[in-house]
PDB file of C-alpha atoms in Angstrom:
ATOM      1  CA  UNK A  29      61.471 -15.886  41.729  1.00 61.00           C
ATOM      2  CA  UNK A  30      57.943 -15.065  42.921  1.00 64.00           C
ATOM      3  CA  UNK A  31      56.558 -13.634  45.575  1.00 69.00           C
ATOM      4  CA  UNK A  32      54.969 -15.813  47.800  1.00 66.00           C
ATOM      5  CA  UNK A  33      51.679 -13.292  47.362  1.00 70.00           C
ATOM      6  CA  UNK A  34      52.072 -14.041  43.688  1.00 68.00           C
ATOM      7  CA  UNK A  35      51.854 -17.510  44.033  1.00 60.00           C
ATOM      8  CA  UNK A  36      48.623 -17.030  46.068  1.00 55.00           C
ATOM      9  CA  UNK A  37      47.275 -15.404  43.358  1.00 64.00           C
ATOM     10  CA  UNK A  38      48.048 -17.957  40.997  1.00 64.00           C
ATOM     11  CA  UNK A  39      46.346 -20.326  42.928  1.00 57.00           C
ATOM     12  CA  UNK A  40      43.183 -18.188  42.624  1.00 56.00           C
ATOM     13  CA  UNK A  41      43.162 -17.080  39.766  1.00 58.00           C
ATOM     14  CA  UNK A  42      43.318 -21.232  39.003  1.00 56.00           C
ATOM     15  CA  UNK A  43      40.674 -22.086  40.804  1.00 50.00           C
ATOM     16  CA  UNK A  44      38.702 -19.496  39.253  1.00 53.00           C
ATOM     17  CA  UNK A  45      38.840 -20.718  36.146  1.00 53.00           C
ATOM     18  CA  UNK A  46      37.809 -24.609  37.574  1.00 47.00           C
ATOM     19  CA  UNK A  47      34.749 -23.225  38.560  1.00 53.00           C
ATOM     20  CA  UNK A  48      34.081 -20.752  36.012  1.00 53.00           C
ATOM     21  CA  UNK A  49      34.521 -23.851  33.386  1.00 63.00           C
ATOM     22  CA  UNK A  50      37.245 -26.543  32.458  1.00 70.00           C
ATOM     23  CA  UNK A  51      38.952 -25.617  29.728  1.00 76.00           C
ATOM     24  CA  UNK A  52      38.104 -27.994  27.431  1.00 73.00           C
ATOM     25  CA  UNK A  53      37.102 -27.584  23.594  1.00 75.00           C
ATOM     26  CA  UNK A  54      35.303 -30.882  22.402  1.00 78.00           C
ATOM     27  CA  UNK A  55      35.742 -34.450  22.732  1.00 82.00           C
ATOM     28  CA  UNK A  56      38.627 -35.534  20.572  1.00 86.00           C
ATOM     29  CA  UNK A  57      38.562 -39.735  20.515  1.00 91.00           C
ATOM     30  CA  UNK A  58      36.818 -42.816  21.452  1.00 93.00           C
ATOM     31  CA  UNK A  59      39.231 -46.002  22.189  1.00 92.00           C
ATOM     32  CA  UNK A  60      38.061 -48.916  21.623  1.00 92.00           C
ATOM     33  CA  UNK A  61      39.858 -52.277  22.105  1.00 91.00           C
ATOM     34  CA  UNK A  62      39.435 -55.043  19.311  1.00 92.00           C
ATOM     35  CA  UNK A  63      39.934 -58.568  18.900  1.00 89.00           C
ATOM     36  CA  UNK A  64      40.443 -58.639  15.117  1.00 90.00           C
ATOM     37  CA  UNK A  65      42.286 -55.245  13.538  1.00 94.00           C
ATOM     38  CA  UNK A  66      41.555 -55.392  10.215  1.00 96.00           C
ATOM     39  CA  UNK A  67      37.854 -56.144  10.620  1.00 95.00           C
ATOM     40  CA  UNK A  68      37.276 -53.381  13.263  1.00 96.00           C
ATOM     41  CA  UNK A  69      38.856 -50.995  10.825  1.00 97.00           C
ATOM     42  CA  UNK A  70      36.475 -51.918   7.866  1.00 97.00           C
ATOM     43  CA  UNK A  71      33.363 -51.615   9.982  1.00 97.00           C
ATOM     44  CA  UNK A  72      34.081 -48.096  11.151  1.00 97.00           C
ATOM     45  CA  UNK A  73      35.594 -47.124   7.989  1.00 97.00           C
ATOM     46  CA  UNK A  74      33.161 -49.059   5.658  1.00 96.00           C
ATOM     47  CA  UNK A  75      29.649 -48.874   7.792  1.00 96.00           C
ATOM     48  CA  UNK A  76      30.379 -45.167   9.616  1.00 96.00           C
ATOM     49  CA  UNK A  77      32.655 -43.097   6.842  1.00 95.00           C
ATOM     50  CA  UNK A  78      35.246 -42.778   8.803  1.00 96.00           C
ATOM     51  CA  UNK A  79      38.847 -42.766   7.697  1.00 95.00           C
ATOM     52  CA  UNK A  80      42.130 -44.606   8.733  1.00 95.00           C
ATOM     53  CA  UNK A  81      44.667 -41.645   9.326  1.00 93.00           C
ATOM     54  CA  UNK A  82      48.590 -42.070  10.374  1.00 92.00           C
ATOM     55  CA  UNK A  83      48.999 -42.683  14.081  1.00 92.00           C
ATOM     56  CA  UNK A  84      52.067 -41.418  15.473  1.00 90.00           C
ATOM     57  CA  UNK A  85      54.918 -44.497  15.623  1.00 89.00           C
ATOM     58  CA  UNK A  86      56.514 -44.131  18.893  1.00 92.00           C
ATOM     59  CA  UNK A  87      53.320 -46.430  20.103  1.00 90.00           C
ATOM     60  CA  UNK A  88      55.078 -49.229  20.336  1.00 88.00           C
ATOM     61  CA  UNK A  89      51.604 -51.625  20.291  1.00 89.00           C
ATOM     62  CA  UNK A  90      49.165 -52.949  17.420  1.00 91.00           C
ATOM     63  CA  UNK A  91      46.406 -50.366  16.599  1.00 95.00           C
ATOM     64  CA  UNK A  92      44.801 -47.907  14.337  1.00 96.00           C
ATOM     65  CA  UNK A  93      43.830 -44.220  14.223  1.00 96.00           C
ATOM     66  CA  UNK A  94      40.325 -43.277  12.492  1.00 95.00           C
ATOM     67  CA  UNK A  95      38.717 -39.957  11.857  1.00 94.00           C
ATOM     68  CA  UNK A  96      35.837 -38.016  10.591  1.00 92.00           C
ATOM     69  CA  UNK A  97      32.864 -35.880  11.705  1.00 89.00           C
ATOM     70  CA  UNK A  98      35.192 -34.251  13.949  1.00 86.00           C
ATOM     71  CA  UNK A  99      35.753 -36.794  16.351  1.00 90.00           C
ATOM     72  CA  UNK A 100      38.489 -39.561  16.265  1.00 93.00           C
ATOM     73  CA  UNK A 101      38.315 -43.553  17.535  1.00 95.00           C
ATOM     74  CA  UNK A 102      41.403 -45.298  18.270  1.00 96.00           C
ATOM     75  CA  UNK A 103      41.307 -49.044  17.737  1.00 96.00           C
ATOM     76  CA  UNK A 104      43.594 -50.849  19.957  1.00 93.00           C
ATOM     77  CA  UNK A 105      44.624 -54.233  19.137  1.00 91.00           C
ATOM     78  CA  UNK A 106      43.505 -56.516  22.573  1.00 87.00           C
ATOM     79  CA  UNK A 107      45.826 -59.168  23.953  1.00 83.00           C
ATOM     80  CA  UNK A 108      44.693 -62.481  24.451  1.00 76.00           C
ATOM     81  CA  UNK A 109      44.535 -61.847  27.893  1.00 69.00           C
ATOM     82  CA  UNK A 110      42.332 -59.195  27.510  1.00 74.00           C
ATOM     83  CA  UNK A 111      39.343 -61.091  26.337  1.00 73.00           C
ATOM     84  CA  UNK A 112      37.483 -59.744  30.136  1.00 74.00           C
ATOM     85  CA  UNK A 113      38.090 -56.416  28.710  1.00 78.00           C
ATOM     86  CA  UNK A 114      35.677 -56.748  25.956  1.00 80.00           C
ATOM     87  CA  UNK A 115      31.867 -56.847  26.113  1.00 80.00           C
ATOM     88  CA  UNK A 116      30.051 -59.815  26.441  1.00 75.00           C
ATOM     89  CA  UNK A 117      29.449 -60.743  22.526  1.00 66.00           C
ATOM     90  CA  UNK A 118      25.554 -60.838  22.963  1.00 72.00           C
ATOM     91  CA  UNK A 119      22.625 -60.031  19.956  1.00 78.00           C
ATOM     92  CA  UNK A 120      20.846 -58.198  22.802  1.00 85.00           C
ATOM     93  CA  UNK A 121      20.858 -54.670  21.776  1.00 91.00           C
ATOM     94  CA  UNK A 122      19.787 -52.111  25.051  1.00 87.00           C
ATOM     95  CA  UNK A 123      19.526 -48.971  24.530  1.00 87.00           C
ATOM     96  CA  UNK A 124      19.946 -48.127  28.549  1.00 85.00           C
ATOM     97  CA  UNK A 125      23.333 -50.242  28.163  1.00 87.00           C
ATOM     98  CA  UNK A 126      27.090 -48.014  27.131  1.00 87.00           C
ATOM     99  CA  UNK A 127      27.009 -46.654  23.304  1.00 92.00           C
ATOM    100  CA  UNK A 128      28.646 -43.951  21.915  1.00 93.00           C
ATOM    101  CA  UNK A 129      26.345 -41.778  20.051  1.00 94.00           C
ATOM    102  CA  UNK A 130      26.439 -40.090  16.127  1.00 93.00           C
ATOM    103  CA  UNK A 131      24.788 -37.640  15.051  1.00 91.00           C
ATOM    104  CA  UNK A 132      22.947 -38.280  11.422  1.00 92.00           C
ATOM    105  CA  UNK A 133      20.914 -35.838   9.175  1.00 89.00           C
ATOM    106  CA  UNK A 134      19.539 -39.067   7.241  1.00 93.00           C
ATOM    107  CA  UNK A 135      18.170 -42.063   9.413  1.00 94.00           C
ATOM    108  CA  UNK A 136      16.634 -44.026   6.233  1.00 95.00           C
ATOM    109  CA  UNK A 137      19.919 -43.946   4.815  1.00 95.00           C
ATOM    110  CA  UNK A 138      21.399 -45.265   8.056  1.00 96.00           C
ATOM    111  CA  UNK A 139      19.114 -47.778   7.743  1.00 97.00           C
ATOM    112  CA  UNK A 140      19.643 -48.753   4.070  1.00 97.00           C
ATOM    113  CA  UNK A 141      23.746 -48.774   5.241  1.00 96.00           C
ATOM    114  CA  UNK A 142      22.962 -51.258   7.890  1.00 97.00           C
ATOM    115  CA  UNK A 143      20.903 -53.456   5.733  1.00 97.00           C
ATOM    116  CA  UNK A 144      23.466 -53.284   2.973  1.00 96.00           C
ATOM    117  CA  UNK A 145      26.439 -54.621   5.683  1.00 96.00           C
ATOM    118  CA  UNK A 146      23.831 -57.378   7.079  1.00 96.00           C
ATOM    119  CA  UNK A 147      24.370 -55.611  10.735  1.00 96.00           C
ATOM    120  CA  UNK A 148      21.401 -56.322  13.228  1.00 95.00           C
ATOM    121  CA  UNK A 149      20.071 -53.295  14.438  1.00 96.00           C
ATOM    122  CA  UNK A 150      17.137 -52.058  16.537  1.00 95.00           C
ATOM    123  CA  UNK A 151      14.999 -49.276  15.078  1.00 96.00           C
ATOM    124  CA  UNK A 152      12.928 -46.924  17.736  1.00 94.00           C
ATOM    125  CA  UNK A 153      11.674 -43.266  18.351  1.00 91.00           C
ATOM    126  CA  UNK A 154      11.012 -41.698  21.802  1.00 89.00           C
ATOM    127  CA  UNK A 155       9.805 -38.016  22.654  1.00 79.00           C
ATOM    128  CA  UNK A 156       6.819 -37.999  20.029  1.00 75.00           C
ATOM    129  CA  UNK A 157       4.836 -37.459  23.405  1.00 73.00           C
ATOM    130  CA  UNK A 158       6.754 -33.799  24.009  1.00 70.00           C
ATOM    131  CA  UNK A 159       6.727 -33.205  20.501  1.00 71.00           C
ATOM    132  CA  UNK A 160      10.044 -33.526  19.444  1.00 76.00           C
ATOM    133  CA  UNK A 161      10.695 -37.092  18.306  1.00 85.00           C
ATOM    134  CA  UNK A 162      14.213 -38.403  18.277  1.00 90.00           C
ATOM    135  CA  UNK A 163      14.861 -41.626  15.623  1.00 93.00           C
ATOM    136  CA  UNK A 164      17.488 -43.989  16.953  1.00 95.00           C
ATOM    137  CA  UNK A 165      19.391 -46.887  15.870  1.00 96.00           C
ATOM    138  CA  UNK A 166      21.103 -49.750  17.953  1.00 96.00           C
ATOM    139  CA  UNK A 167      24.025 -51.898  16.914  1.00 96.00           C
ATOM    140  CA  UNK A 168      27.119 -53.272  17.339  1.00 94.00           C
ATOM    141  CA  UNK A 169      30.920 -53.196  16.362  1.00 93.00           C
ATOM    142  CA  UNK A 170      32.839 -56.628  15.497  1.00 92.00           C
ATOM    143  CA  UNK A 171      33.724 -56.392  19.036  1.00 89.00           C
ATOM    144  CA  UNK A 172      30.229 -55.894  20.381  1.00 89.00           C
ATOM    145  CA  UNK A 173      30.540 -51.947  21.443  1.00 92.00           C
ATOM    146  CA  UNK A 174      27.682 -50.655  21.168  1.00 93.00           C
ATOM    147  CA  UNK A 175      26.894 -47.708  18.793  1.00 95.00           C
ATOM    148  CA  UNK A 176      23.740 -45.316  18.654  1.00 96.00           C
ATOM    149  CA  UNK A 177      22.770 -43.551  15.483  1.00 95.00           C
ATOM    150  CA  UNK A 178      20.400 -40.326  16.124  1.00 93.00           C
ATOM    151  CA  UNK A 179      18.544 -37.057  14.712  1.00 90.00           C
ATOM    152  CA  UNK A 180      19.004 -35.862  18.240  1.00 84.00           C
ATOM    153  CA  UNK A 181      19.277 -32.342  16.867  1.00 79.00           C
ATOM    154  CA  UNK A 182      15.522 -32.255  17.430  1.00 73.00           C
ATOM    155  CA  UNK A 183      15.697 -32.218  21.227  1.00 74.00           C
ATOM    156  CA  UNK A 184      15.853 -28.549  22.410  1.00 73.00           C
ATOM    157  CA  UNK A 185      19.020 -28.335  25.367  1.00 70.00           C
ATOM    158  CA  UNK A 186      17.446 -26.930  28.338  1.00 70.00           C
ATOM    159  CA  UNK A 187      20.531 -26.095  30.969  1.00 70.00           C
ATOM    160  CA  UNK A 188      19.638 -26.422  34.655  1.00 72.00           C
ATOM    161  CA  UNK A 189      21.634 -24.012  36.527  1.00 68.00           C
ATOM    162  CA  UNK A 190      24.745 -23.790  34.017  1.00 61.00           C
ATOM    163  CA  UNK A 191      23.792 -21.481  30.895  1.00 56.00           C
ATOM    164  CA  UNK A 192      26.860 -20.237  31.631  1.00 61.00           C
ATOM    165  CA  UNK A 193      29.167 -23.347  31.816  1.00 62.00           C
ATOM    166  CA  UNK A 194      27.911 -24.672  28.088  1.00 63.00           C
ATOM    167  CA  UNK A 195      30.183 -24.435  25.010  1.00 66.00           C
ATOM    168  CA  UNK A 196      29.271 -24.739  21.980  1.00 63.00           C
ATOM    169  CA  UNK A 197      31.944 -24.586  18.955  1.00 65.00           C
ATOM    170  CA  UNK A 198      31.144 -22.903  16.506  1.00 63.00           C
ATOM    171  CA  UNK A 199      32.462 -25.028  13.514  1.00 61.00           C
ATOM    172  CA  UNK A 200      30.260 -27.967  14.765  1.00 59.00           C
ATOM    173  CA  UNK A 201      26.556 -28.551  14.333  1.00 56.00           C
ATOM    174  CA  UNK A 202      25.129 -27.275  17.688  1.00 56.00           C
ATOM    175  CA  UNK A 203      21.670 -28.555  19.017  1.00 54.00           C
ATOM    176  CA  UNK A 204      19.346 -25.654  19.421  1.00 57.00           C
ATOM    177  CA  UNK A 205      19.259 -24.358  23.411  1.00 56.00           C
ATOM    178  CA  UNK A 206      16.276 -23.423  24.988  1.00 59.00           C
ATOM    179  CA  UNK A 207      17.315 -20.479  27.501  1.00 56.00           C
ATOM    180  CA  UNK A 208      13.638 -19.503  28.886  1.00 58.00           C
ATOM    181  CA  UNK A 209      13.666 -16.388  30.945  1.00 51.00           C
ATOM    182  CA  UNK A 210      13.529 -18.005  34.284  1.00 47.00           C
ATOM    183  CA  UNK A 211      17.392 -16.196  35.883  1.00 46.00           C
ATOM    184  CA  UNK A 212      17.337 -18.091  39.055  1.00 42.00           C
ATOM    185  CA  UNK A 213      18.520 -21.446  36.835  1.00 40.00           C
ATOM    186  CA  UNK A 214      21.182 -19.701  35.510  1.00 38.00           C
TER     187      UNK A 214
END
């Protein structure tokens, strides 16, 4: 049994490490509901590379488990019910609306991928001003999720006040960080 000064400490020694940093390691999956299964699997397998892996069977609904480039999306099969759940099915492609984000080392083969499936896409590049220009690409899943392709590994990461808090894994490409000697951001 412990001591109730042991348990104090505990609780310290927990909220320590909240505020030092969460201990998290990366993001591990996107879920996603779909309307149609079979045709949200062969866009993300087909379009993005990645690939259907087992799922474990005590889910006890329709869905599917993908993976590659170290993250995973789960595919959930929607009710019909659920139809509110979805986006609104629009061609409008905004960048400022929800996307996930991938990282690519080749944006004209991104392009020549998209053409190839017949998937509308909008094409732009921001930060030529500041010298480091980022290429990115706009589309959608069957389901109308939005998706952002990028070469985002040319924007320098310049932490405000949390140097400290940042993890980068080391397996994983890592954007390069800007730490500037200013110690009073830090």
């Amino acid at each position: 049994m412990q001591s109730q000064q042991q348990q104090h400490q505990e609780i310290r020694d927990e909220k320590e490490k909240n505020e030092n940093g969460t201990p998290l390691m990366a993001l591990n999956h996107v879920s996603r509901l779909c309307k149609n299964l079979e045709k949200s699997v062969e866009f993300y397998t087909k379009v993005l590379g990645f690939v259907l892996i087992e799922r474990p069977q005590a889910f006890d609904f329709d869905g599917a488990w993908l993976f590659n480039y170290g993250v995973g999306i789960h595919l959930v099969h929607a009710k019909d019910n659920e139809d509110d759940k979805l986006p609104n099915h629009t061609d409008n492609l905004d960048p400022m609306d929800n996307h996930i984000s991938f990282q690519s080392e080749d944006m004209e083969g991104m392009v020549q991928r998209l053409e190839q499936f017949k998937i509308k896409y909008l094409k732009r590049t921001v930060g030529e001003e500041e010298g480091a220009a980022i290429d990115q690409l706009f589309f959608k899943d069957p389901d109308g999720f939005m998706i952002e392709i990028c070469n985002c590994e040319n924007v320098k990461l310049v932490p405000q006040r949390s140097i400290g808090r940042i993890k980068f894994p080391s397996d994983r490409h890592n954007p390069p960080v800007e730490l500037g000697n200013d110690d009073s951001k830090t």
